[in-house]
Amino acid sequence: MAKKYVPEPFRIKMVETIKMTTKEEREEALKKAHYNMFNLAGEDCYIDLLTDSGTNAMSQDQWAGVMRGDEAYAGGKSYYKLVEAGQDIFGYKFIQPVHQGRAAEKVLFPLLLGPGKFSISNMHFDTTRAHVELAGARAIDCVCPEAKDPSMIAPFKGNMDVEKLEALINEHGKENIGMVVMTVTNNSAGGQPVQMKNIRETAAICKKYGIHLNIDAARYAENAWLLKLRDDECRDKSIKEIIKEMFSYADTFTMSAKKDSIVNMGGLIGIKDNEDLYRDVKGRCISFEGFISYGGLSGRDLEALAIGLYEGLDEDYLKYRIGQMEYLASRLDDAGIAYQSPVGGHGVFVDAKKLLPHIPYYEFPAQALAIELYREAGIRTCDIGSYMMGNDPDTGKQIESEFEFTRFAIPRRVYTQAHIDIMADALIAIKERAETIKGYRITWEPPILRHFQAFLEPLEK
Ligand code: F0G
């Protein structure tokens, strides 16, 4: 039996029309896009689940804030409002706006990493991995073993494998570990939460070896809500208290504000108290992003972000938000479709390896399923698997991903229960004809972050 849908704690004041397309039109669009979901026109997607990043619906208060945005080049009101909100929520002394998450990575990482260094994470998101590599270093993923079995039910599949972390530090030498990155929630493992105890233990290991701990904070509020639901030590705490504690264990955070801060553009770097590091961050921010008090954003963006940071913490909102994931997941349970379970924070990550067992990793099963979902119902999803992982930077060989997920990333405050039912119905229809679906081959790819741009073609066999 499907779970009860948690009703929206808002009503709709403005609507955006979306286009209905025919199967023939979608087939044509796929060909034109070289079977790359990023090459499809947004307009041709009936339900766009490519990402939950920057696709959020802002509130009336945020839109009112847009009008109040202070566009002063230096020291505008909206900047101070944002810094105060960041200091209040995260308890960090220094808050630096940047234009998005990868800008935070670009500004901060070269200050901690260089050739010969390593970054170890519970899982690097793809741009995070790219910025580690662009800084000359290497990225090592160190997620707990439970994460690797999508059908195994475990509450904190985002966790760092702390024993392995310590072994890796000893293997490579503590002086060569430039930073440890704790990604909350763990996007690449399926939006899975990281337990408070695990953050604490990771921090203790970092402290023991004198290693910098950075939180990749894109979905920190969803992590906090999932801890309130699942972590005994967090059950009676407020979301704000949980967040304060999570961040108290780290030295810095990099944040894509396009997720839990419910805006369309923005990012932050937070520095707990290291004034020297803040000075260097400011210098690099001025070079790459713009002056310190706007960091690549308009004053109106800063204002909307300052408001969105608080809206993202509202418990009625978070209950509805995670409720959407639970509802979709429960419909898939009824149909026997496997996904990273229990469902996590920002989407449902369908196990394409299980649904399409006849397609090997080098023929990209999760990408094949994403293409099929578009063909079936105009739903745009994306591959979080071998297609996204790309090639090993040292050997040039295709990496075999631990998972082959097709991600249904749900934008915040955007889609209704009826839309979610269409997602479930499309998957069920595809399951019926799963064995007829074929793998894909790459015909062209760029050297880095290839999944955004590569061309593919269907295999005939
Ligand atoms: N870290 C995590 C965990 C992310 O999920 C993302 C982006 C970034 C960093 C980079 O942030 O896009 O603002 O530059 N994730 C998006 C996604 C793109 O679809 O999951 P950005």
Coordinates of C-alpha atoms and ligand atoms in Angstrom, one line a residue:
M1 CA 0.0 0.0 0.0
A2 CA 1.4 3.4 -1.0
K3 CA 2.1 5.8 1.9
K4 CA -0.1 8.7 2.5
Y5 CA 1.0 11.8 0.6
V6 CA 2.0 14.6 3.0
P7 CA -0.1 17.7 2.0
E8 CA 1.7 20.8 0.8
P9 CA 2.2 23.5 3.6
F10 CA 1.7 26.2 0.9
R11 CA -0.8 27.1 -1.9
I12 CA -0.1 28.1 -5.4
K13 CA -0.2 31.8 -6.4
M14 CA 1.6 31.7 -9.8
V15 CA 1.8 28.9 -12.3
E16 CA 4.1 28.0 -15.2
T17 CA 2.7 26.1 -18.1
I18 CA 4.5 22.9 -19.2
K19 CA 4.4 21.4 -22.6
M20 CA 2.8 18.0 -23.4
T21 CA 4.7 16.2 -26.2
T22 CA 4.0 13.1 -28.3
K23 CA 6.2 10.0 -28.4
E24 CA 7.3 10.9 -31.9
E25 CA 8.4 14.3 -30.8
R26 CA 10.3 12.9 -27.9
E27 CA 12.1 10.3 -30.1
E28 CA 13.2 13.2 -32.4
A29 CA 14.3 15.3 -29.5
L30 CA 16.4 12.4 -28.1
K31 CA 18.2 11.9 -31.4
K32 CA 18.9 15.6 -31.7
A33 CA 20.3 15.6 -28.2
H34 CA 22.6 12.7 -29.0
Y35 CA 20.9 10.8 -26.2
N36 CA 22.4 13.2 -23.6
M37 CA 19.7 14.4 -21.1
F38 CA 21.7 17.7 -20.7
N39 CA 21.3 18.4 -24.4
L40 CA 17.5 18.3 -24.3
A41 CA 15.7 21.6 -24.3
G42 CA 14.0 22.1 -20.9
E43 CA 10.8 23.1 -22.7
D44 CA 10.6 19.6 -24.2
C45 CA 10.5 17.9 -20.8
Y46 CA 7.1 17.5 -19.2
I47 CA 8.5 16.7 -15.8
D48 CA 12.1 17.8 -15.3
L49 CA 13.9 15.8 -12.6
L50 CA 17.4 16.3 -14.0
T51 CA 18.3 18.0 -10.8
D52 CA 16.9 19.5 -7.6
S53 CA 19.6 22.2 -8.0
G54 CA 18.5 25.7 -8.8
T55 CA 15.1 24.4 -9.9
N56 CA 13.3 25.4 -6.7
A57 CA 10.2 27.6 -6.5
M58 CA 10.8 30.7 -4.4
S59 CA 8.3 31.9 -1.9
Q60 CA 6.4 35.2 -2.0
D61 CA 8.8 36.5 0.8
Q62 CA 11.8 35.7 -1.4
W63 CA 10.3 37.4 -4.4
A64 CA 9.5 40.4 -2.2
G65 CA 13.2 40.2 -1.1
V66 CA 14.3 40.3 -4.7
M67 CA 12.8 43.8 -4.9
R68 CA 14.6 44.9 -1.8
G69 CA 18.0 43.5 -2.9
D70 CA 20.7 46.1 -2.4
E71 CA 22.9 46.3 -5.5
A72 CA 25.7 48.3 -3.9
Y73 CA 29.1 47.1 -5.2
A74 CA 30.6 47.0 -1.8
G75 CA 28.9 46.4 1.6
G76 CA 25.3 46.3 0.5
K77 CA 22.5 45.6 3.0
S78 CA 21.6 42.2 1.5
Y79 CA 25.2 41.1 2.0
Y80 CA 25.1 41.8 5.7
K81 CA 21.8 40.2 6.0
L82 CA 23.1 37.0 4.4
V83 CA 26.3 36.9 6.5
E84 CA 24.2 37.3 9.7
A85 CA 21.9 34.5 8.6
G86 CA 24.9 32.2 7.9
Q87 CA 26.5 33.1 11.2
D88 CA 23.3 32.4 13.1
I89 CA 22.5 29.1 11.4
F90 CA 25.9 27.5 11.1
G91 CA 27.7 29.2 14.0
Y92 CA 30.7 30.1 11.8
K93 CA 32.5 33.4 12.1
F94 CA 33.1 34.0 8.3
I95 CA 30.6 33.6 5.6
Q96 CA 31.6 34.2 2.0
P97 CA 29.0 34.3 -0.8
V98 CA 29.9 32.8 -4.2
H99 CA 27.8 32.2 -7.3
Q100 CA 27.3 28.4 -6.8
G101 CA 28.8 25.3 -5.1
R102 CA 31.5 24.6 -7.6
A103 CA 32.7 28.2 -7.2
A104 CA 33.1 27.6 -3.5
E105 CA 35.2 24.5 -4.4
K106 CA 37.3 26.4 -6.9
V107 CA 38.0 29.2 -4.4
L108 CA 38.7 27.0 -1.4
F109 CA 40.2 23.7 -2.6
P110 CA 43.5 25.0 -4.1
L111 CA 44.3 26.5 -0.7
L112 CA 44.2 23.0 0.9
L113 CA 45.2 20.7 -2.0
G114 CA 48.0 20.4 -4.6
P115 CA 49.9 17.8 -6.6
G116 CA 50.6 14.7 -4.5
K117 CA 47.8 15.5 -2.1
F118 CA 44.5 13.5 -1.5
S119 CA 41.0 14.4 -0.6
I120 CA 39.0 11.7 1.1
S121 CA 35.2 11.9 1.3
N122 CA 32.2 9.8 2.2
M123 CA 31.6 10.5 -1.6
H124 CA 32.8 13.4 -3.8
F125 CA 30.0 14.8 -6.0
D126 CA 31.2 15.0 -9.6
T127 CA 32.1 18.7 -9.6
T128 CA 33.8 18.3 -6.2
R129 CA 35.9 15.5 -7.6
A130 CA 36.7 17.6 -10.6
H131 CA 37.9 20.5 -8.5
V132 CA 40.1 18.2 -6.4
E133 CA 41.6 17.0 -9.6
L134 CA 41.9 20.5 -11.1
A135 CA 43.8 21.5 -7.9
G136 CA 46.3 18.7 -8.9
A137 CA 45.2 16.3 -6.2
R138 CA 43.3 13.0 -6.2
A139 CA 39.9 12.2 -4.8
I140 CA 39.2 9.0 -2.8
D141 CA 35.7 7.9 -1.9
C142 CA 35.2 6.2 1.5
V143 CA 31.5 5.5 2.0
C144 CA 30.3 2.9 4.4
P145 CA 29.7 -0.6 2.9
E146 CA 25.9 -0.5 3.5
A147 CA 25.6 2.2 0.8
K148 CA 26.8 -0.2 -1.9
D149 CA 23.8 -2.5 -1.5
P150 CA 20.7 -0.6 -2.7
S151 CA 18.2 -3.1 -1.4
M152 CA 19.7 -3.3 2.1
I153 CA 17.7 -1.2 4.6
A154 CA 20.1 0.9 6.8
P155 CA 19.3 4.3 8.3
F156 CA 22.6 6.1 7.6
K157 CA 23.9 4.9 4.2
G158 CA 25.6 8.3 3.7
N159 CA 28.1 7.6 6.4
M160 CA 31.9 7.7 6.1
D161 CA 33.6 4.3 6.6
V162 CA 35.7 5.6 9.5
E163 CA 37.9 2.6 9.9
K164 CA 38.8 2.8 6.2
L165 CA 39.3 6.5 6.5
E166 CA 42.0 6.0 9.2
A167 CA 43.6 3.2 7.2
L168 CA 43.7 5.5 4.1
I169 CA 45.3 8.3 6.1
N170 CA 48.0 5.8 7.3
E171 CA 48.5 4.4 3.8
H172 CA 49.0 7.7 2.1
G173 CA 50.6 9.6 5.0
K174 CA 48.7 12.2 7.0
E175 CA 50.8 15.0 5.5
N176 CA 49.5 14.1 2.1
I177 CA 45.8 14.3 3.0
G178 CA 44.8 17.9 2.2
M179 CA 41.3 17.5 3.4
V180 CA 38.5 15.3 4.3
V181 CA 35.1 16.2 2.9
M182 CA 31.9 15.1 4.6
T183 CA 29.0 15.4 2.0
V184 CA 25.6 15.9 3.7
T185 CA 23.4 14.4 2.5
N186 CA 25.5 12.0 0.5
N187 CA 24.2 12.8 -3.0
S188 CA 26.1 10.2 -5.0
A189 CA 25.1 7.4 -2.6
G190 CA 21.4 8.4 -3.1
G191 CA 20.8 11.5 -1.0
Q192 CA 21.5 9.3 2.1
P193 CA 21.9 10.9 5.5
V194 CA 25.1 10.9 7.6
Q195 CA 24.6 10.2 11.3
M196 CA 25.7 12.7 13.9
K197 CA 28.0 10.1 15.5
N198 CA 29.6 9.5 12.2
I199 CA 30.4 13.2 11.7
R200 CA 31.7 13.3 15.2
E201 CA 34.0 10.3 14.7
T202 CA 35.2 11.6 11.4
A203 CA 36.1 14.9 13.0
A204 CA 37.9 13.1 15.8
I205 CA 40.1 11.2 13.3
C206 CA 40.8 14.5 11.4
K207 CA 41.8 16.1 14.7
K208 CA 44.0 13.2 15.7
Y209 CA 46.0 13.6 12.4
G210 CA 45.7 17.4 12.0
I211 CA 43.6 17.2 8.8
H212 CA 41.2 19.8 7.7
L213 CA 37.5 18.8 7.7
N214 CA 35.2 20.4 5.1
I215 CA 31.5 19.8 5.0
D216 CA 29.9 19.8 1.5
A217 CA 26.7 21.3 2.8
A218 CA 24.4 21.3 -0.3
R219 CA 21.6 19.3 1.5
Y220 CA 22.4 20.0 5.1
A221 CA 18.7 20.7 6.1
E222 CA 17.5 17.5 4.6
N223 CA 20.3 15.7 6.4
A224 CA 19.1 17.3 9.7
W225 CA 15.5 16.3 9.1
L226 CA 16.5 12.7 8.4
L227 CA 18.5 12.7 11.6
K228 CA 15.5 14.0 13.5
L229 CA 13.5 11.0 12.1
R230 CA 16.2 8.3 12.4
D231 CA 18.9 9.2 14.8
D232 CA 18.0 8.7 18.5
E233 CA 20.3 11.4 19.7
C234 CA 18.6 14.0 17.5
R235 CA 14.9 13.1 17.9
D236 CA 14.2 15.7 20.5
K237 CA 16.3 18.5 19.0
S238 CA 15.2 21.3 16.8
I239 CA 16.4 21.4 13.2
K240 CA 18.5 24.4 14.0
E241 CA 20.2 22.7 17.0
I242 CA 21.0 19.6 14.8
I243 CA 22.5 21.8 12.1
K244 CA 24.6 23.8 14.7
E245 CA 26.0 20.6 16.1
M246 CA 26.7 19.1 12.6
F247 CA 28.7 22.1 11.6
S248 CA 30.5 22.5 15.0
Y249 CA 32.6 19.5 14.1
A250 CA 34.1 20.9 10.9
D251 CA 36.6 23.6 10.0
T252 CA 34.9 24.9 6.8
F253 CA 32.0 24.2 4.6
T254 CA 31.4 24.7 0.9
M255 CA 27.7 25.0 -0.1
S256 CA 25.7 25.0 -3.2
A257 CA 22.8 27.1 -2.0
K258 CA 20.8 26.0 -5.1
K259 CA 19.5 23.0 -3.1
D260 CA 18.3 23.3 0.5
S261 CA 18.5 27.1 0.6
I262 CA 15.7 27.1 -2.0
V263 CA 17.1 29.7 -4.5
N264 CA 17.9 29.4 -8.2
M265 CA 21.5 30.6 -7.9
G266 CA 24.0 31.0 -5.1
G267 CA 26.7 29.4 -3.0
L268 CA 28.6 29.9 0.3
I269 CA 31.9 29.2 1.9
G270 CA 31.8 29.1 5.6
I271 CA 35.0 29.3 7.8
K272 CA 34.6 28.5 11.5
D273 CA 37.3 30.8 12.8
N274 CA 40.5 30.6 10.8
E275 CA 41.2 34.2 9.9
D276 CA 44.2 33.5 7.7
L277 CA 42.2 31.1 5.6
Y278 CA 39.4 33.7 5.3
R279 CA 41.9 36.3 4.1
D280 CA 43.1 33.9 1.3
V281 CA 39.5 32.9 0.4
K282 CA 38.6 36.6 0.1
G283 CA 41.6 37.1 -2.3
R284 CA 40.6 34.3 -4.5
C285 CA 37.0 35.3 -4.4
I286 CA 37.9 38.8 -5.7
S287 CA 39.9 37.2 -8.6
F288 CA 37.3 34.7 -9.6
E289 CA 33.9 35.6 -8.3
G290 CA 33.8 39.3 -7.7
F291 CA 34.1 41.6 -4.7
I292 CA 33.7 40.0 -1.2
S293 CA 30.3 41.5 -0.6
Y294 CA 28.6 40.0 -3.7
G295 CA 30.7 37.0 -4.7
G296 CA 29.3 36.6 -8.2
L297 CA 25.7 37.2 -7.2
S298 CA 23.4 40.2 -7.5
G299 CA 22.2 41.9 -4.4
R300 CA 18.7 40.5 -5.0
D301 CA 20.2 37.0 -5.1
L302 CA 21.9 37.6 -1.8
E303 CA 18.6 38.8 -0.3
A304 CA 16.6 35.8 -1.6
L305 CA 19.3 33.5 -0.3
A306 CA 19.3 35.1 3.2
I307 CA 15.5 34.4 3.3
G308 CA 15.7 30.9 1.8
L309 CA 18.2 29.7 4.3
Y310 CA 15.6 30.0 7.0
E311 CA 12.7 28.7 4.9
G312 CA 14.7 25.6 4.2
L313 CA 14.7 24.8 8.0
D314 CA 10.9 25.0 8.5
E315 CA 9.8 21.6 9.9
D316 CA 6.4 21.6 8.1
Y317 CA 8.2 22.2 4.8
L318 CA 10.8 19.4 5.5
K319 CA 8.1 16.9 6.5
Y320 CA 6.3 17.6 3.2
R321 CA 9.5 17.6 1.2
I322 CA 10.8 14.2 2.5
G323 CA 7.2 13.0 2.4
Q324 CA 7.2 13.3 -1.4
M325 CA 10.2 11.0 -1.6
E326 CA 8.6 8.5 0.7
Y327 CA 5.4 8.5 -1.3
L328 CA 7.1 7.9 -4.6
A329 CA 9.3 5.2 -3.0
S330 CA 6.3 3.5 -1.5
R331 CA 4.6 3.3 -5.0
L332 CA 7.8 1.7 -6.3
D333 CA 7.8 -0.8 -3.4
D334 CA 4.3 -1.8 -4.4
A335 CA 5.6 -2.4 -8.0
G336 CA 8.7 -4.3 -6.9
I337 CA 11.1 -1.7 -8.4
A338 CA 14.4 -1.4 -6.5
Y339 CA 15.9 1.9 -5.4
Q340 CA 18.5 3.0 -2.9
S341 CA 16.5 2.3 0.2
P342 CA 15.3 3.6 2.5
V343 CA 14.7 6.6 0.4
G344 CA 16.9 9.6 1.2
G345 CA 16.5 13.4 1.0
H346 CA 16.2 14.9 -2.5
G347 CA 15.2 12.2 -4.8
V348 CA 14.6 8.5 -5.5
F349 CA 17.6 6.8 -6.9
V350 CA 16.3 3.8 -9.0
D351 CA 18.6 0.8 -9.2
A352 CA 19.1 0.5 -12.9
K353 CA 21.5 -2.4 -12.4
K354 CA 18.6 -4.4 -11.0
L355 CA 16.0 -3.2 -13.5
L356 CA 18.2 -3.7 -16.5
P357 CA 20.6 -6.6 -15.5
H358 CA 21.4 -7.4 -19.1
I359 CA 23.2 -4.0 -19.7
P360 CA 26.8 -4.0 -18.4
Y361 CA 28.3 -0.9 -16.7
Y362 CA 30.2 0.1 -19.8
E363 CA 26.9 0.3 -21.7
F364 CA 25.5 2.6 -19.1
P365 CA 22.3 1.0 -17.7
A366 CA 21.3 4.1 -15.6
Q367 CA 21.6 6.3 -18.7
A368 CA 19.6 3.8 -20.7
L369 CA 16.8 4.0 -18.1
A370 CA 16.9 7.8 -18.1
I371 CA 16.5 7.8 -21.9
E372 CA 13.6 5.3 -21.7
L373 CA 11.8 7.5 -19.1
Y374 CA 12.0 10.4 -21.4
R375 CA 10.7 8.3 -24.3
E376 CA 7.9 6.9 -22.1
A377 CA 6.6 10.0 -20.4
G378 CA 8.7 13.1 -21.1
I379 CA 10.4 12.7 -17.7
R380 CA 14.0 13.9 -17.6
T381 CA 16.1 12.2 -15.0
C382 CA 19.9 11.6 -15.0
D383 CA 22.5 8.9 -14.6
I384 CA 24.4 8.6 -11.3
G385 CA 26.6 5.7 -12.3
S386 CA 29.4 4.7 -14.6
Y387 CA 28.3 7.1 -17.3
M388 CA 28.7 10.0 -14.8
M389 CA 31.9 8.6 -13.3
G390 CA 33.8 8.9 -16.6
N391 CA 37.3 7.7 -17.1
D392 CA 40.2 7.3 -14.6
P393 CA 42.4 10.4 -14.9
D394 CA 45.5 8.3 -14.7
T395 CA 44.7 5.3 -16.9
G396 CA 42.0 6.8 -19.2
K397 CA 39.9 3.7 -18.6
Q398 CA 36.2 3.7 -17.9
I399 CA 35.5 3.6 -14.2
E400 CA 33.1 1.0 -13.0
S401 CA 30.8 2.8 -10.6
E402 CA 29.7 1.2 -7.3
F403 CA 26.1 2.0 -8.3
E404 CA 24.1 2.4 -11.4
F405 CA 21.3 4.8 -10.3
T406 CA 18.8 6.7 -12.4
R407 CA 18.1 9.7 -10.2
F408 CA 14.7 11.2 -9.9
A409 CA 15.8 14.5 -8.3
I410 CA 12.7 16.3 -7.1
P411 CA 12.8 20.2 -7.3
R412 CA 11.6 21.9 -4.1
R413 CA 7.9 23.1 -3.9
V414 CA 7.4 22.5 -7.7
Y415 CA 5.6 19.2 -8.5
T416 CA 2.3 17.8 -7.1
Q417 CA 1.1 14.4 -6.1
A418 CA -0.3 13.8 -9.7
H419 CA 3.1 14.5 -11.1
I420 CA 4.7 12.0 -8.7
D421 CA 2.1 9.4 -9.8
I422 CA 3.2 9.9 -13.4
M423 CA 6.8 9.2 -12.4
A424 CA 5.8 5.9 -10.7
D425 CA 3.5 4.9 -13.6
A426 CA 6.2 5.5 -16.2
L427 CA 8.7 3.3 -14.3
I428 CA 6.1 0.5 -13.9
A429 CA 5.4 0.6 -17.7
I430 CA 9.2 0.4 -18.4
K431 CA 9.6 -2.5 -16.0
E432 CA 7.1 -4.5 -18.2
R433 CA 9.4 -4.2 -21.2
A434 CA 12.7 -4.0 -19.4
E435 CA 14.4 -6.8 -21.4
T436 CA 13.9 -5.0 -24.7
I437 CA 15.9 -2.0 -23.6
K438 CA 19.4 -1.7 -25.1
G439 CA 22.6 -0.2 -23.8
Y440 CA 24.5 2.9 -25.2
R441 CA 27.9 3.7 -26.5
I442 CA 29.7 7.1 -26.3
T443 CA 30.6 8.5 -29.7
W444 CA 32.3 11.7 -28.4
E445 CA 33.4 12.9 -25.0
P446 CA 35.3 15.8 -23.5
P447 CA 38.2 15.1 -21.1
I448 CA 36.5 16.3 -17.8
L449 CA 32.9 16.1 -16.5
R450 CA 32.0 14.3 -19.7
H451 CA 28.4 13.4 -18.8
F452 CA 27.3 17.0 -19.3
Q453 CA 28.4 17.1 -22.9
A454 CA 29.1 13.6 -24.3
F455 CA 27.3 12.2 -27.4
L456 CA 25.8 8.7 -27.3
E457 CA 24.1 6.3 -29.6
P458 CA 22.0 3.2 -28.9
L459 CA 23.7 -0.2 -29.4
E460 CA 22.0 -2.5 -31.8
K461 CA 22.4 -5.9 -30.1
Ligands
F0G1 N1 28.2 19.3 -3.9 C1 27.2 18.5 -4.0 C2 26.9 17.4 -3.0 C3 26.3 18.6 -5.1 O1 25.2 17.9 -5.2 C4 26.6 19.7 -6.0 C5 25.7 19.9 -7.2 C6 27.7 20.5 -5.9 C7 28.5 20.2 -4.8 C8 28.1 21.6 -6.8 O2 27.2 22.6 -6.7 O3 26.0 22.8 -8.9 O4 26.0 24.7 -7.2 O5 28.0 24.1 -8.5 N2 24.8 19.1 -7.5 C9 23.9 19.2 -8.6 C10 23.1 17.9 -8.7 C11 24.4 19.8 -9.8 O6 22.4 17.8 -9.7 O7 23.2 17.1 -7.8 P1 26.8 23.6 -7.9

